[in-house]
mmCIF file of C-alpha atoms and ligand atoms in Angstrom:
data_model
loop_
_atom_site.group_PDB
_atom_site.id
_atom_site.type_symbol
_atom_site.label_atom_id
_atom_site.label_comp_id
_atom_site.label_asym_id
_atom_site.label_seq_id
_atom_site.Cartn_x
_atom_site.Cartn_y
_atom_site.Cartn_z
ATOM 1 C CA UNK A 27 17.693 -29.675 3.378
ATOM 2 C CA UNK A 28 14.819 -31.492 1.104
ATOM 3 C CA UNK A 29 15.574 -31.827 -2.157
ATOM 4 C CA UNK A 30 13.511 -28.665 -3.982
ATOM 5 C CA UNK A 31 11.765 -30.093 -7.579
ATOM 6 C CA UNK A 32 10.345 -26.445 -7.936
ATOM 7 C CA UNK A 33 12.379 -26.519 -11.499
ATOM 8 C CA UNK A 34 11.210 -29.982 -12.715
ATOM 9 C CA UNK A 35 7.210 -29.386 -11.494
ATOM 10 C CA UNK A 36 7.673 -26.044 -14.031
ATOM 11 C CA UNK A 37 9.006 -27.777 -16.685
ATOM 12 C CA UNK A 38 6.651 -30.304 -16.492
ATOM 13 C CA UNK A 39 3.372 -27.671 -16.681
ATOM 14 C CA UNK A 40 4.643 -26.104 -19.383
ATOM 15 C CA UNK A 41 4.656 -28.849 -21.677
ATOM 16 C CA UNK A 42 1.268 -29.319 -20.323
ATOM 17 C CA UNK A 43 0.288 -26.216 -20.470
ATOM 18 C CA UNK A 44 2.109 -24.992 -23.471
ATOM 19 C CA UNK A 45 -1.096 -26.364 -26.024
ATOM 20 C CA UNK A 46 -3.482 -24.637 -23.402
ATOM 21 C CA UNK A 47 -1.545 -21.032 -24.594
ATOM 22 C CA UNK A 48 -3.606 -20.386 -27.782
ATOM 23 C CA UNK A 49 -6.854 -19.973 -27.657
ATOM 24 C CA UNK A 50 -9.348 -17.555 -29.405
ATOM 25 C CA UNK A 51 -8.289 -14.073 -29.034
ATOM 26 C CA UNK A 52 -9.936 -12.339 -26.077
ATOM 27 C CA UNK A 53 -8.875 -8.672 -26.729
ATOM 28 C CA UNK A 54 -11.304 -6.253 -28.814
ATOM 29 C CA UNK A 55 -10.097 -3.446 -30.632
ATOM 30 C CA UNK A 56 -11.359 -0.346 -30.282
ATOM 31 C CA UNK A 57 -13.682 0.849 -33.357
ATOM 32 C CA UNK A 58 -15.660 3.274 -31.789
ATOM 33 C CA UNK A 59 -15.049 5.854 -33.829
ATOM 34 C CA UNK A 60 -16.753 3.871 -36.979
ATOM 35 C CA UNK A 61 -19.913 3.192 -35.164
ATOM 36 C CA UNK A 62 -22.518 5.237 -37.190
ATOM 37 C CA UNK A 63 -20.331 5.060 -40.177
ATOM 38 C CA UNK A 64 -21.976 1.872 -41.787
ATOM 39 C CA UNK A 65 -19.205 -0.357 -41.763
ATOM 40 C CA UNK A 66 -19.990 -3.330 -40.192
ATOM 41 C CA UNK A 67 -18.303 -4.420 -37.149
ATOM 42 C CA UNK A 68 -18.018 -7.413 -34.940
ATOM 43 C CA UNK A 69 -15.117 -8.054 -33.121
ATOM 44 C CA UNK A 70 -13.167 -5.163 -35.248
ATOM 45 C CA UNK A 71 -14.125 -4.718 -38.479
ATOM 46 C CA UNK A 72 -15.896 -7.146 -40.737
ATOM 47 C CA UNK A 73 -14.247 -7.860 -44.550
ATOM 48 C CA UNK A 74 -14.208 -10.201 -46.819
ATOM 49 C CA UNK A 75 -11.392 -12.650 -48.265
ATOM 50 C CA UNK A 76 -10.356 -9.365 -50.146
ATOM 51 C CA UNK A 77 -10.522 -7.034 -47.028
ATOM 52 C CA UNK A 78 -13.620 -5.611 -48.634
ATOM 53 C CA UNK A 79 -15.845 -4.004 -46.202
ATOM 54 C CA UNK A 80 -19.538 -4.003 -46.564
ATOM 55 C CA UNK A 81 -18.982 -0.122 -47.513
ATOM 56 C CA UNK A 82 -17.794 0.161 -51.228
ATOM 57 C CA UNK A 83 -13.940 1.675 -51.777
ATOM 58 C CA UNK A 84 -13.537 0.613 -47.883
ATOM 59 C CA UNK A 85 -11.271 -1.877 -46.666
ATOM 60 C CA UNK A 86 -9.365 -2.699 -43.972
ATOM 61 C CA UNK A 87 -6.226 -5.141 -42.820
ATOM 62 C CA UNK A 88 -4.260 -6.125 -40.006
ATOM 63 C CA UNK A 89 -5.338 -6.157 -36.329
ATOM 64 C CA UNK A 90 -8.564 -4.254 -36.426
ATOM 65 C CA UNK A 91 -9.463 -6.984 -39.567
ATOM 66 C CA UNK A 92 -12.131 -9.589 -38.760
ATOM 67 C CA UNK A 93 -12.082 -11.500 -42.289
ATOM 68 C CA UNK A 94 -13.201 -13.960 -43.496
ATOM 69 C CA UNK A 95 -10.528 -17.114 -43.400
ATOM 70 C CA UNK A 96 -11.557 -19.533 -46.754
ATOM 71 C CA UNK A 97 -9.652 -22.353 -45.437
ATOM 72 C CA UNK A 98 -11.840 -22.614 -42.341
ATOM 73 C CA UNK A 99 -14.828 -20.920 -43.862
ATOM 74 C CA UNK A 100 -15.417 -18.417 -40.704
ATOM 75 C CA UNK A 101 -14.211 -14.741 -39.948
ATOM 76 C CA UNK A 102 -11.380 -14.325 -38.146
ATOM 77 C CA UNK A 103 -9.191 -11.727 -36.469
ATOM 78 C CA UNK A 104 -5.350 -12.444 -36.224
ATOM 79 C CA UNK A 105 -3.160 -9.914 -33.761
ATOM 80 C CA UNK A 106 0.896 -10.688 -35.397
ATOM 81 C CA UNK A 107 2.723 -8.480 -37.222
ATOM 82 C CA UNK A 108 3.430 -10.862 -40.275
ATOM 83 C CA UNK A 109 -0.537 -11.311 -40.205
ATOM 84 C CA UNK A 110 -0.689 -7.494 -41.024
ATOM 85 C CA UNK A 111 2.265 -7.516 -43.337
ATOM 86 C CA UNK A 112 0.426 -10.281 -45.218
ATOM 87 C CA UNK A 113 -2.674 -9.143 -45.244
ATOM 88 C CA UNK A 114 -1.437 -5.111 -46.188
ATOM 89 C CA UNK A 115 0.389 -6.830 -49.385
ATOM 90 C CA UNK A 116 -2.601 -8.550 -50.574
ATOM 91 C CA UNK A 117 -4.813 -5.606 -49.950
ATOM 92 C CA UNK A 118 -2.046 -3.610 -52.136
ATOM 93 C CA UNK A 119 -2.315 -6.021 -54.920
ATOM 94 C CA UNK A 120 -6.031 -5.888 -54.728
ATOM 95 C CA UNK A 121 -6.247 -2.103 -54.886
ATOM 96 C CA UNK A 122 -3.532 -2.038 -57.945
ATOM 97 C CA UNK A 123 -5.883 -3.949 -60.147
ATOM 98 C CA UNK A 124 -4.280 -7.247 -59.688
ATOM 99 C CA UNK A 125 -5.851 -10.408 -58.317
ATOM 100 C CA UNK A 126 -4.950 -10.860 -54.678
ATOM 101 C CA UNK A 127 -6.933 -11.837 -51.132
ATOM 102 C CA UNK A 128 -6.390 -14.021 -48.193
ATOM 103 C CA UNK A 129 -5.247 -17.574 -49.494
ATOM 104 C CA UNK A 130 -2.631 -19.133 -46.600
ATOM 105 C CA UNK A 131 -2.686 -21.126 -43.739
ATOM 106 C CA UNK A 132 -2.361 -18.581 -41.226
ATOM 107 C CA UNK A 133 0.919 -18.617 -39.299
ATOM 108 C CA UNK A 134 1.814 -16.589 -35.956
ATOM 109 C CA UNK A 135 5.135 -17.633 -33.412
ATOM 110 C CA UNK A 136 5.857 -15.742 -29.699
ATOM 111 C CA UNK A 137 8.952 -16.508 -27.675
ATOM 112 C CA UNK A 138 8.090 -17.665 -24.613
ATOM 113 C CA UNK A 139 10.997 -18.906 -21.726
ATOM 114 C CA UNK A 140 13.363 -18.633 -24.666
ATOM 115 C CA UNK A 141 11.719 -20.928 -26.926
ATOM 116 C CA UNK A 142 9.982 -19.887 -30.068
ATOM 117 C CA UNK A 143 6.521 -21.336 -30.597
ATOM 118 C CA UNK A 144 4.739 -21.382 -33.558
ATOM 119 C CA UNK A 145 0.875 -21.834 -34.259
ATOM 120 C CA UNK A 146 -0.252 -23.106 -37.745
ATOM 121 C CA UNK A 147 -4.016 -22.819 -38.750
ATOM 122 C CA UNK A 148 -7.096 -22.422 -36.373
ATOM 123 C CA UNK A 149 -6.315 -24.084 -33.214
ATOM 124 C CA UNK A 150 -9.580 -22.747 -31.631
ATOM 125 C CA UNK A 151 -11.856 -25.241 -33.673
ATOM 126 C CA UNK A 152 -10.545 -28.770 -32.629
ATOM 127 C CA UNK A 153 -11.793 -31.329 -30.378
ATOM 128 C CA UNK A 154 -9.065 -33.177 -30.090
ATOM 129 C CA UNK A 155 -5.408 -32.981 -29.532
ATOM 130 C CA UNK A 156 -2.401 -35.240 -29.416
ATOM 131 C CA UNK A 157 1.097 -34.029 -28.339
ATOM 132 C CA UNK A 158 4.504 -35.540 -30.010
ATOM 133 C CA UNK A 159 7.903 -34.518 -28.555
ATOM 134 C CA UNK A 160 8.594 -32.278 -25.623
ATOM 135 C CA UNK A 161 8.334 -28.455 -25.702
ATOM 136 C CA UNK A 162 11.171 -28.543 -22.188
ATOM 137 C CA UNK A 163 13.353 -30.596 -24.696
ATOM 138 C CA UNK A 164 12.657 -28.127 -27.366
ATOM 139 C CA UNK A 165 11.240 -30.158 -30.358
ATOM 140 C CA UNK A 166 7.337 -30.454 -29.736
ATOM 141 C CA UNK A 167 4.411 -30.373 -32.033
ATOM 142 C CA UNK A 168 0.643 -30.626 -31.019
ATOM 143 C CA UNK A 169 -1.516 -31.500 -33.509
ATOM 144 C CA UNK A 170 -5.254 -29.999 -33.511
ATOM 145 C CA UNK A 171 -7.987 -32.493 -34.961
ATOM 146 C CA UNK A 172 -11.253 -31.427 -35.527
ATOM 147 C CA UNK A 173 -13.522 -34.479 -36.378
ATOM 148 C CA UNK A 174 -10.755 -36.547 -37.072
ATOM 149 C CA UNK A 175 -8.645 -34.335 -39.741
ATOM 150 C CA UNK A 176 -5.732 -31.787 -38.968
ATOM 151 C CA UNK A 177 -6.946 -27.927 -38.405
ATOM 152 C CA UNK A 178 -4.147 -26.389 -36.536
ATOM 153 C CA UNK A 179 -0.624 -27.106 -34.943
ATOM 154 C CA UNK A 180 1.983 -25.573 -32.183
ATOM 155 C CA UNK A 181 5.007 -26.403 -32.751
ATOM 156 C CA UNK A 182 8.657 -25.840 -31.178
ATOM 157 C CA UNK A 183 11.952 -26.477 -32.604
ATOM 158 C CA UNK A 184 11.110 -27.801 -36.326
ATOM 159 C CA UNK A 185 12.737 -27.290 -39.318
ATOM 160 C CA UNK A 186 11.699 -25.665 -42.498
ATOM 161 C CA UNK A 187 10.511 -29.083 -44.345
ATOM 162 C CA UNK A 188 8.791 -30.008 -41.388
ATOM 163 C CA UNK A 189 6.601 -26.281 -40.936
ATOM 164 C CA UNK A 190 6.140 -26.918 -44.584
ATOM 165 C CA UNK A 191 4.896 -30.540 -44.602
ATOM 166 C CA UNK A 192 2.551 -29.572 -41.709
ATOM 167 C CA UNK A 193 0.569 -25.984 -43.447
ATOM 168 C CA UNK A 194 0.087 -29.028 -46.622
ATOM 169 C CA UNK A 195 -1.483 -31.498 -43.862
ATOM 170 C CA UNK A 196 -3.412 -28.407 -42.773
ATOM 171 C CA UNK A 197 -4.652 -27.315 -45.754
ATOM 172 C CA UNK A 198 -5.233 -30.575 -47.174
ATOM 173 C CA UNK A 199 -7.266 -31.591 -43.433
ATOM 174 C CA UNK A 200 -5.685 -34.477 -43.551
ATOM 175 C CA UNK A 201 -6.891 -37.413 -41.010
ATOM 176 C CA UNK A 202 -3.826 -39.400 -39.700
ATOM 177 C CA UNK A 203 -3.578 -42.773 -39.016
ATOM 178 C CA UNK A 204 -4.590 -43.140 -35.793
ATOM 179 C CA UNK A 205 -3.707 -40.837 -32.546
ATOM 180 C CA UNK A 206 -0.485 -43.402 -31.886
ATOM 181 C CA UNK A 207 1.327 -42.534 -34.733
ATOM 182 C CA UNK A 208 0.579 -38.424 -33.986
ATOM 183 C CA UNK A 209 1.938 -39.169 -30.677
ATOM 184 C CA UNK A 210 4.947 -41.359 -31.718
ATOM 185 C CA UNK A 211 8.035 -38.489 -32.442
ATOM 186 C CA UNK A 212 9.957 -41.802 -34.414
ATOM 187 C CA UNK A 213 7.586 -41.650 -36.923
ATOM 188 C CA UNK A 214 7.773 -39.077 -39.747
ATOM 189 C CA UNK A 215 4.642 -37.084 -40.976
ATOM 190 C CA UNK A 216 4.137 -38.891 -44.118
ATOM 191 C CA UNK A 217 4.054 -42.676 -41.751
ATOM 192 C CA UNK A 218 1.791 -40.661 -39.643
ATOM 193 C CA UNK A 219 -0.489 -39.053 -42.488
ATOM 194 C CA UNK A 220 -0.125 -42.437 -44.564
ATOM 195 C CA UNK A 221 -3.282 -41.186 -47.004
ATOM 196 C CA UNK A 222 -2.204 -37.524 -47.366
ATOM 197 C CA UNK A 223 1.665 -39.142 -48.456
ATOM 198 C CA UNK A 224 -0.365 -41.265 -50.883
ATOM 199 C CA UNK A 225 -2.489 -38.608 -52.211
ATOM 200 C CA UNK A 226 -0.086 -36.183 -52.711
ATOM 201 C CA UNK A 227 2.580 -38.742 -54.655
ATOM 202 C CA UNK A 228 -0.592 -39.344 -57.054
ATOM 203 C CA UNK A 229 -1.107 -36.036 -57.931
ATOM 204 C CA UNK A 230 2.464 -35.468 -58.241
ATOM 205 C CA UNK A 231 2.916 -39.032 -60.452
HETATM 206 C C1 FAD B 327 2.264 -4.817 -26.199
HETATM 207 C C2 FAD B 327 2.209 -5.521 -27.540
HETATM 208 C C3 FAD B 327 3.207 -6.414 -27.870
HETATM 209 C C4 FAD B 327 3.189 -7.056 -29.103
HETATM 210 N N1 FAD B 327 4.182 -7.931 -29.404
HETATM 211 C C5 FAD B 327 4.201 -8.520 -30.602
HETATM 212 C C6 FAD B 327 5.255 -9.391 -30.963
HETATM 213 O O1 FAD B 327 6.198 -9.617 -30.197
HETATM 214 N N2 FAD B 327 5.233 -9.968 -32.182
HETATM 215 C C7 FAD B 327 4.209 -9.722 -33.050
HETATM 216 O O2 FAD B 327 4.228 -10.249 -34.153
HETATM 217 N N3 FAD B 327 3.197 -8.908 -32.742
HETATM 218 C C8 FAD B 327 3.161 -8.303 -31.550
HETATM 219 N N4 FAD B 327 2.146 -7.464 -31.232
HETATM 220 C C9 FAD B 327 1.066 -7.281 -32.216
HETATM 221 C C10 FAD B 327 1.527 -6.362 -33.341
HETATM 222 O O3 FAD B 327 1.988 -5.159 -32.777
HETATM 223 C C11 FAD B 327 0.328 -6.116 -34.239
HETATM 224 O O4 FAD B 327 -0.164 -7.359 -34.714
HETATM 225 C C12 FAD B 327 0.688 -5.260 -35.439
HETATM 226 O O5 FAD B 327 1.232 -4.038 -35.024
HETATM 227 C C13 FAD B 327 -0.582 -5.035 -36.269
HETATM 228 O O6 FAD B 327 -0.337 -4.069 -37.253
HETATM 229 P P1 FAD B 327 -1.522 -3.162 -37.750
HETATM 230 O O7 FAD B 327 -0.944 -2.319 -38.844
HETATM 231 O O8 FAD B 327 -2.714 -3.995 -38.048
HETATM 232 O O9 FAD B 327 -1.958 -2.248 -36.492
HETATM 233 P P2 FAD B 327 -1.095 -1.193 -35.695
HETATM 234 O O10 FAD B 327 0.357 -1.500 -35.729
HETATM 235 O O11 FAD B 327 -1.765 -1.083 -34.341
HETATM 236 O O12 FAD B 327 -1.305 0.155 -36.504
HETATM 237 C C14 FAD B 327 -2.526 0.857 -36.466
HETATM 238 C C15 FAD B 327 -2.214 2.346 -36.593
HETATM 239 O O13 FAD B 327 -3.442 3.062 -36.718
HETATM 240 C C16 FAD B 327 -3.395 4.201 -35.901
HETATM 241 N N5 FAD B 327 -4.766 4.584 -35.540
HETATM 242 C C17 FAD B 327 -5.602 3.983 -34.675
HETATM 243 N N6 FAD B 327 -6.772 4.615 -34.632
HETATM 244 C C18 FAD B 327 -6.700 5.635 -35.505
HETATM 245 C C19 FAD B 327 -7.594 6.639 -35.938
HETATM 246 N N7 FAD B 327 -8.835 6.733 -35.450
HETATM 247 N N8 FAD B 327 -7.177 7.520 -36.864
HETATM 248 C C20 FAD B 327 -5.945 7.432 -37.388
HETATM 249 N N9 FAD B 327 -5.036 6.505 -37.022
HETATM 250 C C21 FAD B 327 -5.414 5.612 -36.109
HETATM 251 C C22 FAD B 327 -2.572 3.772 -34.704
HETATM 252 O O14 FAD B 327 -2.013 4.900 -34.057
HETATM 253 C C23 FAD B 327 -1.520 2.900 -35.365
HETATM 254 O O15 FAD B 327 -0.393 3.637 -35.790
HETATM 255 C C24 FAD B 327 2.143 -6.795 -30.012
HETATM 256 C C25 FAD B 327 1.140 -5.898 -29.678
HETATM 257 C C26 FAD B 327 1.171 -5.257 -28.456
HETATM 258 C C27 FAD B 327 0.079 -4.264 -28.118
#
């Protein structure tokens, strides 16, 4: 009987295909019912970094939220329940009189084949990405360049200082060294991101 690789050729797409997962959201939701209102909408409905709409006393959160992301300086939309729970608290602080608004680098994770993957920033802006790791080992991460400095990541298997390292990288766009050391899973982050390690330890000094 031949010898069937079915299991290996599966395990080999999904690491390839595992950074092809995220994408821009493709599904709408349905705002019909505000058309006519005068709230603005594109692609749900439009607020500001304080879930303002364009309507005065009006905001909205969650799902149905296109907002405006200050990070990465564009609206987005973000379907994940801790999105929503994020976003609600903020909008909570905002309507108690406190200062509040969307100030993260946006997080979401999915299970998929029993592994839990996690997506840091805006992976739809890059144009450029370099893999590290193996996502059928378990420990992965793909960093997301965008003109040479760090917009997004997926990521499988990390721990806590790691996610934590990476959202600073993020929000910091920091450029690595060179797409070698991104690649190389011997090398830490901070040999990797030698300037953002410097940076940060002079601020810190
Ligand atoms: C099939 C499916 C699977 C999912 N799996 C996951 C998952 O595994 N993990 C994860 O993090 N996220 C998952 N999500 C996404 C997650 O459910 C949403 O991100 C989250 O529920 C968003 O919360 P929300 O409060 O913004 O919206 P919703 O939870 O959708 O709440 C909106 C509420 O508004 C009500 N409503 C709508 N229109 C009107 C109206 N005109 N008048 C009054 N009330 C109205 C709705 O009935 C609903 O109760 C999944 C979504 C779907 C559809």
């Amino acid at each position: 009987m031949p010898e069937d690789h079915f299991g290996e050729r599966v395990a080999a797409r999904y690491d390839e295909s595992a950074a092809d997962m995220f994408g821009p959201a493709v599904v709408e939701p349905v705002v019909d019912f505000l058309r006519g209102s005068g709230i603005e909408l594109d692609n749900g409905v439009v607020v500001n970094q304080r879930f303002e709409t364009n309507v005065p006393g009006i905001y909205a959160v969650g799902d149905v939220a296109c907002f405006l992301d200050p990070l990465f300086e564009r609206r987005r939309r973000i379907e994940h329940w801790s999105n929503a729970n994020y976003q609600g608290s903020e909008a909570g602080k905002i309507l108690a009189g406190a200062d509040g608004g969307y100030d993260t680098v946006s997080t979401f994770f999915t299970e998929s084949f029993g592994l839990t993957l996690k997506v840091f920033g805006d992976t739809s802006r890059q144009d450029d990405r370099i893999a590290r790791g193996s996502f059928v080992q378990g420990e992965a991460i793909v960093f997301y360049l965008e003109q040479g400095r760090l917009v997004g990541t997926l990521l499988a298997g990390q721990d806590e200082d790691t996610e934590e390292k990476l959202e600073e990288l993020i929000r910091d766009r920091a450029a690595p060294s060179g797409p070698r050391a991104l690649a190389d899973a011997s090398l830490s982050l901070e040999e990797a991101f030698p300037h953002a390690a410097a940076a940060r330890s002079e601020t810190t000094s």
